[in-house]
Amino acid sequence: MENESAETDLLFIEGLNVTPQSSIPAFILLLVIYVFIMLSNISLVVLISVERSLHQPMYLLFCNMGINDAFGASTILPHLLSNLFTPGSERTIHYSACAVQAFCGHVHGVTAHTVLMVMAFDRYVAVCRPLQYSSIMSARTVVSLSASAWGVSVVTVLALVGLSVRLSRCRRVVLNPFCDNPSLFKLSCQDLLINNLYGLAFTAVVLSASLGSVALTYLRIVVVCLSGQRKTVNGRALQTCATHLTLYVIMLVSGLIIVTLHRFPELSEVRKLSSIMFHVIPPALNAVIYGLQIKAVRQKITAVFTRNREHA
């Protein structure tokens, strides 16, 4: 199958390698996680949108994260769920749909980094320049930074996937549970030097920019907090900083595991599971951590449930 000419746009996707006995438990688990991701993130976005008291830069940036998490989960999980009960020989996907899925999956990953970079800058201004916070983090600035976070992701990933789409294909099997950029260019028998170089440079730039900016930002925050000034302001801000750092570390570690495992073909099954976890664990945790750890959001959630119980 892999050696025949790929004149058709129909590809075979490997999917998850589960036994028939494990299909139902795996389906239920992934479905519950997917429903939870969608409900928690969309609920958080709606809550921030309708409550005027939460129309602050920090919470509006949370909306970006919630939208991105719902977007990323919807890119991967529905197709993965549908393939669980499909025999391996019948798990097909059109090449155009595969390319779109790869594009959306990588946009989700890069946007997670760029949005967290913007959130780190927001925390820096809140802690280090509180008197200028309102003027620096104006509504126009928040919109511009949010648009830039998404725009950078779309442009860089478009070039990444575009380099793979241009290649001719000699294989028809996607050796992954879902389509991503490596699975796209591995369908080709052409020289992949450009794809590998751009892919490595792309990963290095995203991770170094993300890690560098977050590290420098929080180093400055720590210096200011250790100076002992504005303890009340710093105490409130540091709660959000701790939340932000927790999510960043989870996302960074899960992303690095996938990148590392791509270099070890013998660990392909572990890599497949890790790639799914990247699109499941952070999106499932983000809304919960933000909603429960940030006092203003937690109070609004409690107030909403209290009003609903009184009306009932």
Coordinates of C-alpha atoms in Angstrom, one line a residue, residues 33 36-37 40-41 44 65 69 243 246-247 249-251 254 277-293:
I33 CA -12.8 14.7 28.2
F36 CA -15.6 18.7 29.5
I37 CA -13.1 20.7 27.5
S40 CA -15.5 24.4 30.7
N41 CA -13.7 26.6 28.2
L44 CA -15.5 30.6 30.9
M65 CA -6.8 30.8 25.7
D69 CA -8.3 25.2 23.7
T243 CA -1.6 30.1 37.7
T246 CA 1.7 26.3 36.1
L247 CA -0.2 26.2 32.7
V249 CA 5.1 24.5 32.4
I250 CA 2.4 21.8 31.6
M251 CA 2.2 22.9 28.0
S254 CA 4.1 18.1 26.9
M277 CA -2.3 14.2 25.5
F278 CA -0.9 17.6 24.3
H279 CA -4.4 18.3 22.8
V280 CA -6.2 17.0 25.8
I281 CA -4.4 17.6 29.1
P282 CA -3.7 21.4 28.9
P283 CA -7.1 22.3 27.4
A284 CA -8.8 20.3 30.1
L285 CA -6.8 21.9 32.9
N286 CA -6.7 25.5 31.7
A287 CA -10.3 26.5 32.4
V288 CA -10.4 24.6 35.7
I289 CA -7.2 26.2 37.0
Y290 CA -8.2 29.7 35.9
G291 CA -11.8 29.3 37.1
L292 CA -10.9 27.9 40.5
Q293 CA -7.7 29.7 41.3

